[in-house]
Structure formats: structure tokens, C-alpha cells
């Protein structure tokens, strides 16, 4: 049995299957499961300890995904002394363990290569030092801030190279959990597309739709038809918010902008992610976005697709692990690479190893983050040239 996720989940006949409105039943099954235990923010002592040693790993999910057979097989270079050099890297506090597993294995294969991974461990600190030229690479557990990219571009004349190296976690608190859109448990809505969400959430509507402000515009009838859609989420800037913005509101090279509570009474932003699920659970006309680790109230979790009519996937463990669910997340390896020049050969070979079956086996062995699927690794390989 797959691990349970919180709330009331919108699925098809099987939890892991896609929902295709043209080929399946008119309505979907509801799978009711208990909410997760409520998480609380880290204390200052916990934050300080994480910066010194990395964050304490959570208990892994009971079941772990198999490695994708489509991943490449890594073969070490015939001459183990062919690569050499000392590389100073940074890491966010949740990626320290995994980064050390990868670098230790690579150093065994190439003993003249040495990686140092020293505290403080925090993605934002590492990124700033990459901009300043003090680091060769950074293992980061979220998308870069727009201000980080701008600062790097101002300093170097080009953007940082950011390469996905693993999946995020499924629902582990603090470990890049996947994102979900949630509604009140009594809401009849079962699935939504990114196109519809952009029309609900943004002022820019880069996906080309008209503004959607009532549940009737999404096809609900009766008492729901004229009810306002009340939005709950996380105040910009925030890693959860930035990821959701990039996946849902950004389109055609244009950055999306959220509707704002400053001039819209139906928009409610929280400073942090912890209260979104409880707020949605208390408001019959709510929709919200939150991390799967923070769904601690009885809400409905919505199946998602890119466009109306596309297969929609619920945020089950299997859909997230297979990267079919469209709000599954990724971790990144960031480096300073002049696009007019070849990539550093040691870092390139290291990334080839990380993206291989042997490299992703370390992700599976750790059991917190999810290994890349073959198509994801192929996309990352394409960034190495």
C-alpha cells in the first residue's frame, strides 16, 4: 500500500492513474485519509544546528520507488588519475547528506579530486558566495530567487547554470516537499488545469485566459455557481510561492504576477506555509496552494493537468515519484559557467555520475529525496554541453 497523504484526495479508479475527462467516468472517486501531524517552524537553535551540520533527516516513507531503468549507466574513466583538482562547494542544510554521499563516491573513483563542503549550510548563503566567486558549486534545494539570478548576471554577464540532480521529497517537512492545490472538503471540484489556475490566481494571465473569480466559471452549479473563489497562499517572496509561480503563472517567457490582498478582498497571503491548510479547511469557498508536508487539516487535494482535457494527476506518492504529477519538485547543482566556454571537465564528469543509475542509487539509499526519472536525467544531461 502506498503511503497516505493528508486530506481528501481527488483520484481516478486507482490513486496513481491519470484522470482523462474524455475517457473515464463522469465523476471521480474520493479517497479520504487522515491529515498529517501539524509541523511547527524550526527554533533558532535548530536553525543554527542545521547550518553547522545539516538538517536532521526525517524518517523515510515506508515504500521507495525503483530506479528508472532508462537512467544511464556510469562507467568510470579508464585512468582514475585523469581527473584532478580541489573544489569548494556549498549546500543547503537539507542537501548536505546527499551531497556528501555523491562527492565521497566520486572521490573514490578519482582519488586526485577533492570536494570540500563546509558550513554554514544554507542555499541562499551558498548562492551569494557563488556570485562572489568564492565557491565552485552549490547544491541547492529550491529554485534560485530572481534577485539571485539578477545579482549573478550583473556580476558575470550571464546567468548561473542550474542543473536538476534529484527529485524533491514527497511530503517531508523542510525537504522540498511537492506542492498541492487544495479546496474545502465539500467543494465539488475534482481537477484543475494550470491554464484555469492562472486565470484564478494571476493579474497577468500569461496563459491567455479570461479572469476567473467565481466557482460557477469553473463549471460548478447550484449554490456554488455565484460564490467567489477565495484564494489562500504564501506571501511573496518564498520558495513555495516562487515554484508555484514559475510552474503555473509564468508562460511564454513572461513572469506571472499574483492577485494581491492589498486591493482584492478575496486574496489572503500568509507569511509562512504552516496555516494555509487550516485556513482552507475553514472556508467553504477557498482554494489554496501549500506543500504536501503541511496538509494537516481535512481538505480536498485537487488533481492537476497542464491544459483542460489533458490527463490530470492527483498528488499521490506514486505520481510524485514518477514525476507525472505536475507539481513534483527538483533539487539543483548550481555553478558559474561561461556559456561561451566548455564546462569544467571535473564538474561535468561529476554531474554525469550524479545523473546516472549509480548516482541516483544514492538518492534511493537515503530514502528522503526521490530519484530522477530517465526523462528528467536526459534533460539535465542536455545542459552539460
mmCIF file of C-alpha atoms in Angstrom:
data_model
loop_
_atom_site.group_PDB
_atom_site.id
_atom_site.type_symbol
_atom_site.label_atom_id
_atom_site.label_comp_id
_atom_site.label_asym_id
_atom_site.label_seq_id
_atom_site.Cartn_x
_atom_site.Cartn_y
_atom_site.Cartn_z
ATOM 1 C CA UNK A 1 0.000 0.000 0.000
ATOM 2 C CA UNK A 2 1.295 3.456 -0.869
ATOM 3 C CA UNK A 3 1.927 5.972 1.918
ATOM 4 C CA UNK A 4 -1.165 8.038 2.659
ATOM 5 C CA UNK A 5 -1.360 11.746 2.085
ATOM 6 C CA UNK A 6 -3.468 14.099 4.068
ATOM 7 C CA UNK A 7 -6.915 15.383 3.376
ATOM 8 C CA UNK A 8 -9.490 14.239 0.871
ATOM 9 C CA UNK A 9 -7.761 13.291 -2.348
ATOM 10 C CA UNK A 10 -9.233 13.514 -5.816
ATOM 11 C CA UNK A 11 -8.208 10.428 -7.794
ATOM 12 C CA UNK A 12 -9.340 8.162 -10.570
ATOM 13 C CA UNK A 13 -10.154 4.468 -10.264
ATOM 14 C CA UNK A 14 -6.653 3.928 -8.946
ATOM 15 C CA UNK A 15 -4.781 6.549 -6.946
ATOM 16 C CA UNK A 16 -1.774 6.539 -9.257
ATOM 17 C CA UNK A 17 -3.686 6.762 -12.519
ATOM 18 C CA UNK A 18 -4.254 9.822 -14.634
ATOM 19 C CA UNK A 19 -7.712 11.280 -14.958
ATOM 20 C CA UNK A 20 -8.821 11.773 -18.552
ATOM 21 C CA UNK A 21 -12.174 13.502 -18.725
ATOM 22 C CA UNK A 22 -12.819 12.185 -22.226
ATOM 23 C CA UNK A 23 -12.195 8.513 -21.425
ATOM 24 C CA UNK A 24 -13.190 7.900 -17.809
ATOM 25 C CA UNK A 25 -16.275 8.127 -15.649
ATOM 26 C CA UNK A 26 -18.026 11.452 -15.305
ATOM 27 C CA UNK A 27 -17.008 11.785 -11.668
ATOM 28 C CA UNK A 28 -14.038 10.548 -9.692
ATOM 29 C CA UNK A 29 -13.675 8.505 -6.531
ATOM 30 C CA UNK A 30 -12.879 10.326 -3.299
ATOM 31 C CA UNK A 31 -10.199 8.786 -1.117
ATOM 32 C CA UNK A 32 -10.408 10.055 2.443
ATOM 33 C CA UNK A 33 -7.264 9.793 4.594
ATOM 34 C CA UNK A 34 -6.258 11.406 7.899
ATOM 35 C CA UNK A 35 -4.432 14.726 7.960
ATOM 36 C CA UNK A 36 -0.729 14.768 8.769
ATOM 37 C CA UNK A 37 0.648 15.752 12.125
ATOM 38 C CA UNK A 38 0.997 19.544 12.333
ATOM 39 C CA UNK A 39 4.541 20.804 11.755
ATOM 40 C CA UNK A 40 5.937 23.840 13.541
ATOM 41 C CA UNK A 41 8.680 26.258 12.445
ATOM 42 C CA UNK A 42 12.260 25.480 13.363
ATOM 43 C CA UNK A 43 13.540 27.057 16.538
ATOM 44 C CA UNK A 44 16.558 29.335 16.336
ATOM 45 C CA UNK A 45 18.628 26.568 17.959
ATOM 46 C CA UNK A 46 17.504 24.081 15.293
ATOM 47 C CA UNK A 47 18.344 26.546 12.527
ATOM 48 C CA UNK A 48 21.816 27.114 13.967
ATOM 49 C CA UNK A 49 22.429 23.373 14.291
ATOM 50 C CA UNK A 50 21.276 22.793 10.696
ATOM 51 C CA UNK A 51 23.693 25.439 9.412
ATOM 52 C CA UNK A 52 26.536 23.710 11.243
ATOM 53 C CA UNK A 53 25.768 20.066 10.462
ATOM 54 C CA UNK A 54 22.845 19.899 8.043
ATOM 55 C CA UNK A 55 19.231 19.300 8.943
ATOM 56 C CA UNK A 56 18.343 16.046 10.688
ATOM 57 C CA UNK A 57 16.962 13.578 8.160
ATOM 58 C CA UNK A 58 13.316 12.558 8.572
ATOM 59 C CA UNK A 59 12.036 9.002 8.708
ATOM 60 C CA UNK A 60 11.790 7.790 5.088
ATOM 61 C CA UNK A 61 8.493 6.817 3.511
ATOM 62 C CA UNK A 62 7.670 3.147 4.016
ATOM 63 C CA UNK A 63 7.933 2.364 0.301
ATOM 64 C CA UNK A 64 10.607 3.707 -2.028
ATOM 65 C CA UNK A 65 10.464 3.991 -5.830
ATOM 66 C CA UNK A 66 12.588 1.756 -8.002
ATOM 67 C CA UNK A 67 15.316 3.308 -10.107
ATOM 68 C CA UNK A 68 14.177 4.069 -13.616
ATOM 69 C CA UNK A 69 15.872 1.561 -15.977
ATOM 70 C CA UNK A 70 16.088 4.387 -18.518
ATOM 71 C CA UNK A 71 18.800 6.067 -16.411
ATOM 72 C CA UNK A 72 22.272 5.838 -17.948
ATOM 73 C CA UNK A 73 24.911 3.502 -16.565
ATOM 74 C CA UNK A 74 28.016 5.324 -15.338
ATOM 75 C CA UNK A 75 31.407 3.929 -16.338
ATOM 76 C CA UNK A 76 34.425 5.447 -14.634
ATOM 77 C CA UNK A 77 37.178 6.747 -16.877
ATOM 78 C CA UNK A 78 39.881 4.111 -17.556
ATOM 79 C CA UNK A 79 42.540 6.244 -15.911
ATOM 80 C CA UNK A 80 41.471 7.090 -12.350
ATOM 81 C CA UNK A 81 44.091 9.870 -12.313
ATOM 82 C CA UNK A 82 42.653 11.518 -15.415
ATOM 83 C CA UNK A 83 40.741 13.992 -13.264
ATOM 84 C CA UNK A 84 42.194 16.161 -10.529
ATOM 85 C CA UNK A 85 41.518 19.360 -8.637
ATOM 86 C CA UNK A 86 40.152 20.843 -5.445
ATOM 87 C CA UNK A 87 36.588 22.138 -5.449
ATOM 88 C CA UNK A 88 34.915 24.166 -2.749
ATOM 89 C CA UNK A 89 31.139 23.762 -2.694
ATOM 90 C CA UNK A 90 28.172 24.974 -0.673
ATOM 91 C CA UNK A 91 24.906 23.235 0.162
ATOM 92 C CA UNK A 92 21.519 23.967 1.615
ATOM 93 C CA UNK A 93 21.032 22.353 5.012
ATOM 94 C CA UNK A 94 18.739 19.617 3.664
ATOM 95 C CA UNK A 95 21.152 18.506 0.913
ATOM 96 C CA UNK A 96 24.322 18.084 2.983
ATOM 97 C CA UNK A 97 23.902 14.335 3.482
ATOM 98 C CA UNK A 98 23.141 13.606 -0.156
ATOM 99 C CA UNK A 99 25.918 15.898 -1.440
ATOM 100 C CA UNK A 100 28.434 14.114 0.801
ATOM 101 C CA UNK A 101 27.307 10.713 -0.479
ATOM 102 C CA UNK A 102 27.811 11.791 -4.070
ATOM 103 C CA UNK A 103 31.161 13.524 -3.573
ATOM 104 C CA UNK A 104 32.608 10.690 -1.442
ATOM 105 C CA UNK A 105 31.755 8.098 -4.106
ATOM 106 C CA UNK A 106 33.201 10.275 -6.863
ATOM 107 C CA UNK A 107 36.425 10.852 -4.903
ATOM 108 C CA UNK A 108 36.863 7.078 -4.531
ATOM 109 C CA UNK A 109 36.658 6.747 -8.302
ATOM 110 C CA UNK A 110 39.041 9.665 -8.865
ATOM 111 C CA UNK A 111 41.387 9.995 -5.856
ATOM 112 C CA UNK A 112 43.038 13.166 -7.154
ATOM 113 C CA UNK A 113 39.708 15.019 -6.969
ATOM 114 C CA UNK A 114 38.750 16.625 -3.667
ATOM 115 C CA UNK A 115 35.459 18.304 -2.778
ATOM 116 C CA UNK A 116 35.116 20.368 0.385
ATOM 117 C CA UNK A 117 31.621 21.001 1.679
ATOM 118 C CA UNK A 118 31.873 23.252 4.692
ATOM 119 C CA UNK A 119 29.296 25.083 6.849
ATOM 120 C CA UNK A 120 27.327 27.249 7.050
ATOM 121 C CA UNK A 121 24.823 25.108 5.172
ATOM 122 C CA UNK A 122 22.138 27.291 3.599
ATOM 123 C CA UNK A 123 21.188 27.583 -0.060
ATOM 124 C CA UNK A 124 20.909 31.359 -0.017
ATOM 125 C CA UNK A 125 24.350 31.781 1.559
ATOM 126 C CA UNK A 126 25.938 29.413 -0.935
ATOM 127 C CA UNK A 127 24.353 31.185 -3.861
ATOM 128 C CA UNK A 128 25.678 34.543 -2.703
ATOM 129 C CA UNK A 129 29.182 33.106 -2.410
ATOM 130 C CA UNK A 130 28.861 31.601 -5.891
ATOM 131 C CA UNK A 131 28.050 35.088 -7.157
ATOM 132 C CA UNK A 132 31.115 36.439 -5.337
ATOM 133 C CA UNK A 133 33.329 33.760 -6.879
ATOM 134 C CA UNK A 134 34.121 32.131 -3.504
ATOM 135 C CA UNK A 135 32.577 28.749 -4.410
ATOM 136 C CA UNK A 136 32.854 26.412 -7.378
ATOM 137 C CA UNK A 137 29.400 24.891 -6.967
ATOM 138 C CA UNK A 138 26.313 24.884 -4.763
ATOM 139 C CA UNK A 139 23.836 22.079 -4.036
ATOM 140 C CA UNK A 140 20.513 23.907 -3.705
ATOM 141 C CA UNK A 141 17.101 22.568 -2.713
ATOM 142 C CA UNK A 142 14.960 25.164 -4.455
ATOM 143 C CA UNK A 143 14.729 27.399 -7.472
ATOM 144 C CA UNK A 144 17.001 30.441 -7.358
ATOM 145 C CA UNK A 145 15.493 33.745 -6.321
ATOM 146 C CA UNK A 146 15.034 36.179 -9.206
ATOM 147 C CA UNK A 147 17.241 38.591 -7.233
ATOM 148 C CA UNK A 148 19.967 35.920 -7.010
ATOM 149 C CA UNK A 149 19.896 35.450 -10.770
ATOM 150 C CA UNK A 150 19.960 39.195 -11.372
ATOM 151 C CA UNK A 151 22.894 39.623 -8.984
ATOM 152 C CA UNK A 152 24.806 36.827 -10.676
ATOM 153 C CA UNK A 153 24.073 38.283 -14.126
ATOM 154 C CA UNK A 154 25.214 41.729 -13.021
ATOM 155 C CA UNK A 155 28.496 40.265 -11.743
ATOM 156 C CA UNK A 156 29.222 37.904 -14.632
ATOM 157 C CA UNK A 157 27.260 38.982 -17.688
ATOM 158 C CA UNK A 158 25.353 35.693 -17.911
ATOM 159 C CA UNK A 159 23.026 33.564 -15.801
ATOM 160 C CA UNK A 160 24.174 30.831 -13.409
ATOM 161 C CA UNK A 161 23.990 27.275 -14.708
ATOM 162 C CA UNK A 162 21.373 25.382 -12.710
ATOM 163 C CA UNK A 163 21.074 21.631 -13.325
ATOM 164 C CA UNK A 164 18.434 19.361 -11.692
ATOM 165 C CA UNK A 165 20.143 16.489 -9.847
ATOM 166 C CA UNK A 166 17.333 14.740 -7.945
ATOM 167 C CA UNK A 167 13.661 14.903 -7.268
ATOM 168 C CA UNK A 168 12.404 16.668 -4.180
ATOM 169 C CA UNK A 169 10.745 14.697 -1.413
ATOM 170 C CA UNK A 170 7.140 13.575 -1.413
ATOM 171 C CA UNK A 171 5.911 15.183 1.814
ATOM 172 C CA UNK A 172 8.874 15.539 4.187
ATOM 173 C CA UNK A 173 8.791 18.706 6.255
ATOM 174 C CA UNK A 174 11.610 21.012 5.185
ATOM 175 C CA UNK A 175 12.911 18.674 2.478
ATOM 176 C CA UNK A 176 11.429 20.220 -0.657
ATOM 177 C CA UNK A 177 8.035 18.534 -0.470
ATOM 178 C CA UNK A 178 5.815 18.522 -3.532
ATOM 179 C CA UNK A 179 3.136 21.216 -3.825
ATOM 180 C CA UNK A 180 -0.637 20.833 -3.930
ATOM 181 C CA UNK A 181 -3.717 22.897 -4.624
ATOM 182 C CA UNK A 182 -6.420 22.298 -2.052
ATOM 183 C CA UNK A 183 -10.066 23.236 -1.576
ATOM 184 C CA UNK A 184 -12.628 22.842 1.178
ATOM 185 C CA UNK A 185 -13.593 19.172 1.536
ATOM 186 C CA UNK A 186 -17.207 19.877 0.462
ATOM 187 C CA UNK A 187 -16.229 21.578 -2.793
ATOM 188 C CA UNK A 188 -17.436 19.513 -5.815
ATOM 189 C CA UNK A 189 -14.422 20.482 -7.979
ATOM 190 C CA UNK A 190 -12.238 17.472 -8.798
ATOM 191 C CA UNK A 191 -9.488 18.658 -11.109
ATOM 192 C CA UNK A 192 -8.000 21.875 -12.445
ATOM 193 C CA UNK A 193 -5.540 22.806 -15.168
ATOM 194 C CA UNK A 194 -2.671 25.255 -14.923
ATOM 195 C CA UNK A 195 -4.484 27.374 -17.505
ATOM 196 C CA UNK A 196 -7.501 27.647 -15.194
ATOM 197 C CA UNK A 197 -5.328 28.282 -12.139
ATOM 198 C CA UNK A 198 -3.516 31.091 -13.935
ATOM 199 C CA UNK A 199 -6.879 32.718 -14.656
ATOM 200 C CA UNK A 200 -7.844 32.352 -10.984
ATOM 201 C CA UNK A 201 -4.592 33.434 -9.366
ATOM 202 C CA UNK A 202 -2.861 35.999 -11.545
ATOM 203 C CA UNK A 203 -3.290 39.526 -12.792
ATOM 204 C CA UNK A 204 -1.067 38.863 -15.802
ATOM 205 C CA UNK A 205 -2.893 35.760 -17.164
ATOM 206 C CA UNK A 206 0.083 34.845 -19.325
ATOM 207 C CA UNK A 207 -1.669 31.659 -20.420
ATOM 208 C CA UNK A 208 -4.252 33.705 -22.298
ATOM 209 C CA UNK A 209 -7.408 33.062 -20.305
ATOM 210 C CA UNK A 210 -10.051 35.429 -19.001
ATOM 211 C CA UNK A 211 -10.194 36.226 -15.289
ATOM 212 C CA UNK A 212 -11.963 33.564 -13.200
ATOM 213 C CA UNK A 213 -13.423 34.820 -9.924
ATOM 214 C CA UNK A 214 -16.417 32.545 -9.184
ATOM 215 C CA UNK A 215 -16.815 28.806 -8.842
ATOM 216 C CA UNK A 216 -19.545 28.866 -11.483
ATOM 217 C CA UNK A 217 -16.940 29.874 -14.082
ATOM 218 C CA UNK A 218 -15.288 26.519 -13.393
ATOM 219 C CA UNK A 219 -18.497 24.634 -14.084
ATOM 220 C CA UNK A 220 -19.988 24.353 -10.604
ATOM 221 C CA UNK A 221 -23.759 24.799 -10.404
ATOM 222 C CA UNK A 222 -26.485 25.339 -7.819
ATOM 223 C CA UNK A 223 -25.415 27.084 -4.633
ATOM 224 C CA UNK A 224 -21.786 27.201 -5.843
ATOM 225 C CA UNK A 225 -22.415 28.990 -9.127
ATOM 226 C CA UNK A 226 -22.198 32.578 -7.877
ATOM 227 C CA UNK A 227 -19.832 32.030 -4.955
ATOM 228 C CA UNK A 228 -16.482 33.857 -5.016
ATOM 229 C CA UNK A 229 -13.230 31.943 -5.217
ATOM 230 C CA UNK A 230 -11.240 32.921 -2.138
ATOM 231 C CA UNK A 231 -7.501 32.432 -2.524
ATOM 232 C CA UNK A 232 -5.091 31.371 0.225
ATOM 233 C CA UNK A 233 -1.349 31.066 -0.214
ATOM 234 C CA UNK A 234 2.100 32.253 0.816
ATOM 235 C CA UNK A 235 3.255 35.843 0.625
ATOM 236 C CA UNK A 236 5.992 36.538 -1.947
ATOM 237 C CA UNK A 237 8.948 36.012 -1.837
ATOM 238 C CA UNK A 238 9.000 32.402 -0.663
ATOM 239 C CA UNK A 239 10.372 29.179 -2.150
ATOM 240 C CA UNK A 240 6.914 27.590 -2.255
ATOM 241 C CA UNK A 241 5.451 30.684 -3.858
ATOM 242 C CA UNK A 242 8.266 31.037 -6.400
ATOM 243 C CA UNK A 243 7.999 27.414 -7.519
ATOM 244 C CA UNK A 244 4.220 27.694 -7.937
ATOM 245 C CA UNK A 245 4.590 30.985 -9.792
ATOM 246 C CA UNK A 246 7.172 29.503 -12.180
ATOM 247 C CA UNK A 247 5.110 26.403 -12.941
ATOM 248 C CA UNK A 248 1.639 27.966 -13.094
ATOM 249 C CA UNK A 249 1.796 31.732 -13.725
ATOM 250 C CA UNK A 250 4.908 32.059 -15.887
ATOM 251 C CA UNK A 251 4.360 31.388 -19.584
ATOM 252 C CA UNK A 252 5.845 32.368 -22.952
ATOM 253 C CA UNK A 253 8.912 33.800 -21.245
ATOM 254 C CA UNK A 254 6.795 36.200 -19.171
ATOM 255 C CA UNK A 255 6.843 36.310 -15.383
ATOM 256 C CA UNK A 256 3.429 35.966 -13.776
ATOM 257 C CA UNK A 257 2.151 38.257 -11.047
ATOM 258 C CA UNK A 258 -0.254 37.240 -8.295
ATOM 259 C CA UNK A 259 -3.522 38.900 -7.439
ATOM 260 C CA UNK A 260 -2.826 40.945 -4.329
ATOM 261 C CA UNK A 261 -4.646 41.180 -0.993
ATOM 262 C CA UNK A 262 -3.858 44.898 -0.995
ATOM 263 C CA UNK A 263 -6.656 45.558 -3.463
ATOM 264 C CA UNK A 264 -8.548 42.256 -3.587
ATOM 265 C CA UNK A 265 -10.607 41.092 -0.575
ATOM 266 C CA UNK A 266 -10.719 37.516 -1.912
ATOM 267 C CA UNK A 267 -6.921 37.058 -1.669
ATOM 268 C CA UNK A 268 -5.272 36.069 1.604
ATOM 269 C CA UNK A 269 -1.489 35.613 1.921
ATOM 270 C CA UNK A 270 0.207 34.056 4.942
ATOM 271 C CA UNK A 271 3.779 34.905 5.894
ATOM 272 C CA UNK A 272 4.612 31.189 6.042
ATOM 273 C CA UNK A 273 3.163 27.933 4.765
ATOM 274 C CA UNK A 274 2.024 26.494 8.107
ATOM 275 C CA UNK A 275 -1.561 27.871 8.247
ATOM 276 C CA UNK A 276 -2.748 27.530 4.645
ATOM 277 C CA UNK A 277 -4.443 24.129 5.016
ATOM 278 C CA UNK A 278 -6.317 25.092 8.192
ATOM 279 C CA UNK A 279 -7.479 28.346 6.599
ATOM 280 C CA UNK A 280 -8.800 26.491 3.553
ATOM 281 C CA UNK A 281 -10.497 23.886 5.753
ATOM 282 C CA UNK A 282 -12.472 26.667 7.455
ATOM 283 C CA UNK A 283 -13.602 28.495 4.301
ATOM 284 C CA UNK A 284 -16.138 26.679 2.048
ATOM 285 C CA UNK A 285 -15.192 28.815 -0.971
ATOM 286 C CA UNK A 286 -11.421 28.615 -0.599
ATOM 287 C CA UNK A 287 -8.643 27.420 -2.844
ATOM 288 C CA UNK A 288 -5.061 27.393 -1.652
ATOM 289 C CA UNK A 289 -1.576 26.190 -2.530
ATOM 290 C CA UNK A 290 0.680 24.555 0.027
ATOM 291 C CA UNK A 291 3.388 21.960 0.497
ATOM 292 C CA UNK A 292 2.255 18.360 0.963
ATOM 293 C CA UNK A 293 4.073 18.241 4.304
ATOM 294 C CA UNK A 294 1.758 20.941 5.678
ATOM 295 C CA UNK A 295 -1.657 19.454 4.870
ATOM 296 C CA UNK A 296 -2.725 18.984 8.469
ATOM 297 C CA UNK A 297 -6.460 19.677 8.097
ATOM 298 C CA UNK A 298 -9.265 17.821 6.283
ATOM 299 C CA UNK A 299 -9.184 19.382 2.804
ATOM 300 C CA UNK A 300 -9.584 18.105 -0.729
ATOM 301 C CA UNK A 301 -6.392 17.788 -2.763
ATOM 302 C CA UNK A 302 -7.002 18.547 -6.425
ATOM 303 C CA UNK A 303 -5.811 16.548 -9.434
ATOM 304 C CA UNK A 304 -3.846 18.781 -11.825
ATOM 305 C CA UNK A 305 -3.063 18.986 -15.525
ATOM 306 C CA UNK A 306 -1.287 21.466 -17.763
ATOM 307 C CA UNK A 307 -4.281 22.231 -20.007
ATOM 308 C CA UNK A 308 -8.021 21.444 -19.862
ATOM 309 C CA UNK A 309 -8.621 17.996 -21.348
ATOM 310 C CA UNK A 310 -5.101 16.746 -20.560
ATOM 311 C CA UNK A 311 -4.730 13.799 -18.165
ATOM 312 C CA UNK A 312 -4.893 15.110 -14.609
ATOM 313 C CA UNK A 313 -2.788 13.588 -11.833
ATOM 314 C CA UNK A 314 -3.510 13.532 -8.110
ATOM 315 C CA UNK A 315 -0.626 14.214 -5.678
ATOM 316 C CA UNK A 316 -0.149 10.585 -4.629
ATOM 317 C CA UNK A 317 3.246 9.161 -3.693
ATOM 318 C CA UNK A 318 3.421 7.175 -6.923
ATOM 319 C CA UNK A 319 2.528 10.121 -9.156
ATOM 320 C CA UNK A 320 5.081 12.367 -7.443
ATOM 321 C CA UNK A 321 7.813 9.694 -7.513
ATOM 322 C CA UNK A 322 7.211 9.017 -11.208
ATOM 323 C CA UNK A 323 7.213 12.794 -11.909
ATOM 324 C CA UNK A 324 3.822 12.523 -13.590
ATOM 325 C CA UNK A 325 2.312 14.868 -11.041
ATOM 326 C CA UNK A 326 2.994 18.373 -12.426
ATOM 327 C CA UNK A 327 3.988 19.995 -9.110
ATOM 328 C CA UNK A 328 6.702 17.465 -8.248
ATOM 329 C CA UNK A 329 9.901 19.299 -7.339
ATOM 330 C CA UNK A 330 13.643 19.129 -8.071
ATOM 331 C CA UNK A 331 16.958 19.853 -6.381
ATOM 332 C CA UNK A 332 19.756 21.635 -8.255
ATOM 333 C CA UNK A 333 23.509 21.829 -8.762
ATOM 334 C CA UNK A 334 24.448 25.449 -9.470
ATOM 335 C CA UNK A 335 27.753 26.606 -10.922
ATOM 336 C CA UNK A 336 29.379 29.536 -12.654
ATOM 337 C CA UNK A 337 29.814 28.522 -16.261
ATOM 338 C CA UNK A 338 30.572 30.968 -19.042
ATOM 339 C CA UNK A 339 28.238 29.734 -21.819
ATOM 340 C CA UNK A 340 30.853 30.612 -24.443
ATOM 341 C CA UNK A 341 33.319 28.141 -22.904
ATOM 342 C CA UNK A 342 33.287 24.371 -22.185
ATOM 343 C CA UNK A 343 32.156 23.247 -18.747
ATOM 344 C CA UNK A 344 34.882 22.414 -16.249
ATOM 345 C CA UNK A 345 35.723 18.762 -17.090
ATOM 346 C CA UNK A 346 35.748 17.557 -13.467
ATOM 347 C CA UNK A 347 32.374 19.115 -12.641
ATOM 348 C CA UNK A 348 30.964 17.829 -15.926
ATOM 349 C CA UNK A 349 32.103 14.286 -15.152
ATOM 350 C CA UNK A 350 30.777 14.613 -11.610
ATOM 351 C CA UNK A 351 27.364 15.581 -12.952
ATOM 352 C CA UNK A 352 27.403 12.671 -15.410
ATOM 353 C CA UNK A 353 27.942 10.411 -12.403
ATOM 354 C CA UNK A 354 25.218 12.079 -10.295
ATOM 355 C CA UNK A 355 22.699 11.742 -13.133
ATOM 356 C CA UNK A 356 23.471 8.047 -13.714
ATOM 357 C CA UNK A 357 21.941 4.939 -12.135
ATOM 358 C CA UNK A 358 24.887 4.794 -9.754
ATOM 359 C CA UNK A 359 24.436 8.419 -8.713
ATOM 360 C CA UNK A 360 20.676 8.173 -8.315
ATOM 361 C CA UNK A 361 21.103 4.977 -6.292
ATOM 362 C CA UNK A 362 22.466 7.202 -3.511
ATOM 363 C CA UNK A 363 19.149 9.100 -3.582
ATOM 364 C CA UNK A 364 17.231 5.850 -3.259
ATOM 365 C CA UNK A 365 19.521 4.613 -0.480
ATOM 366 C CA UNK A 366 18.968 7.804 1.503
ATOM 367 C CA UNK A 367 15.202 7.425 1.150
ATOM 368 C CA UNK A 368 14.246 11.078 1.692
ATOM 369 C CA UNK A 369 14.503 12.660 -1.733
ATOM 370 C CA UNK A 370 13.209 10.940 -4.871
ATOM 371 C CA UNK A 371 15.488 9.733 -7.691
ATOM 372 C CA UNK A 372 15.200 11.325 -11.103
ATOM 373 C CA UNK A 373 13.279 9.541 -13.830
ATOM 374 C CA UNK A 374 15.087 8.851 -17.081
ATOM 375 C CA UNK A 375 13.490 11.710 -18.988
ATOM 376 C CA UNK A 376 14.466 14.152 -16.240
ATOM 377 C CA UNK A 377 18.069 12.954 -16.205
ATOM 378 C CA UNK A 378 18.183 13.239 -20.003
ATOM 379 C CA UNK A 379 17.068 16.869 -19.765
ATOM 380 C CA UNK A 380 19.824 17.554 -17.239
ATOM 381 C CA UNK A 381 22.408 15.800 -19.435
ATOM 382 C CA UNK A 382 21.422 18.195 -22.207
ATOM 383 C CA UNK A 383 22.619 21.110 -20.078
ATOM 384 C CA UNK A 384 26.153 19.709 -19.812
ATOM 385 C CA UNK A 385 27.165 20.516 -23.383
#
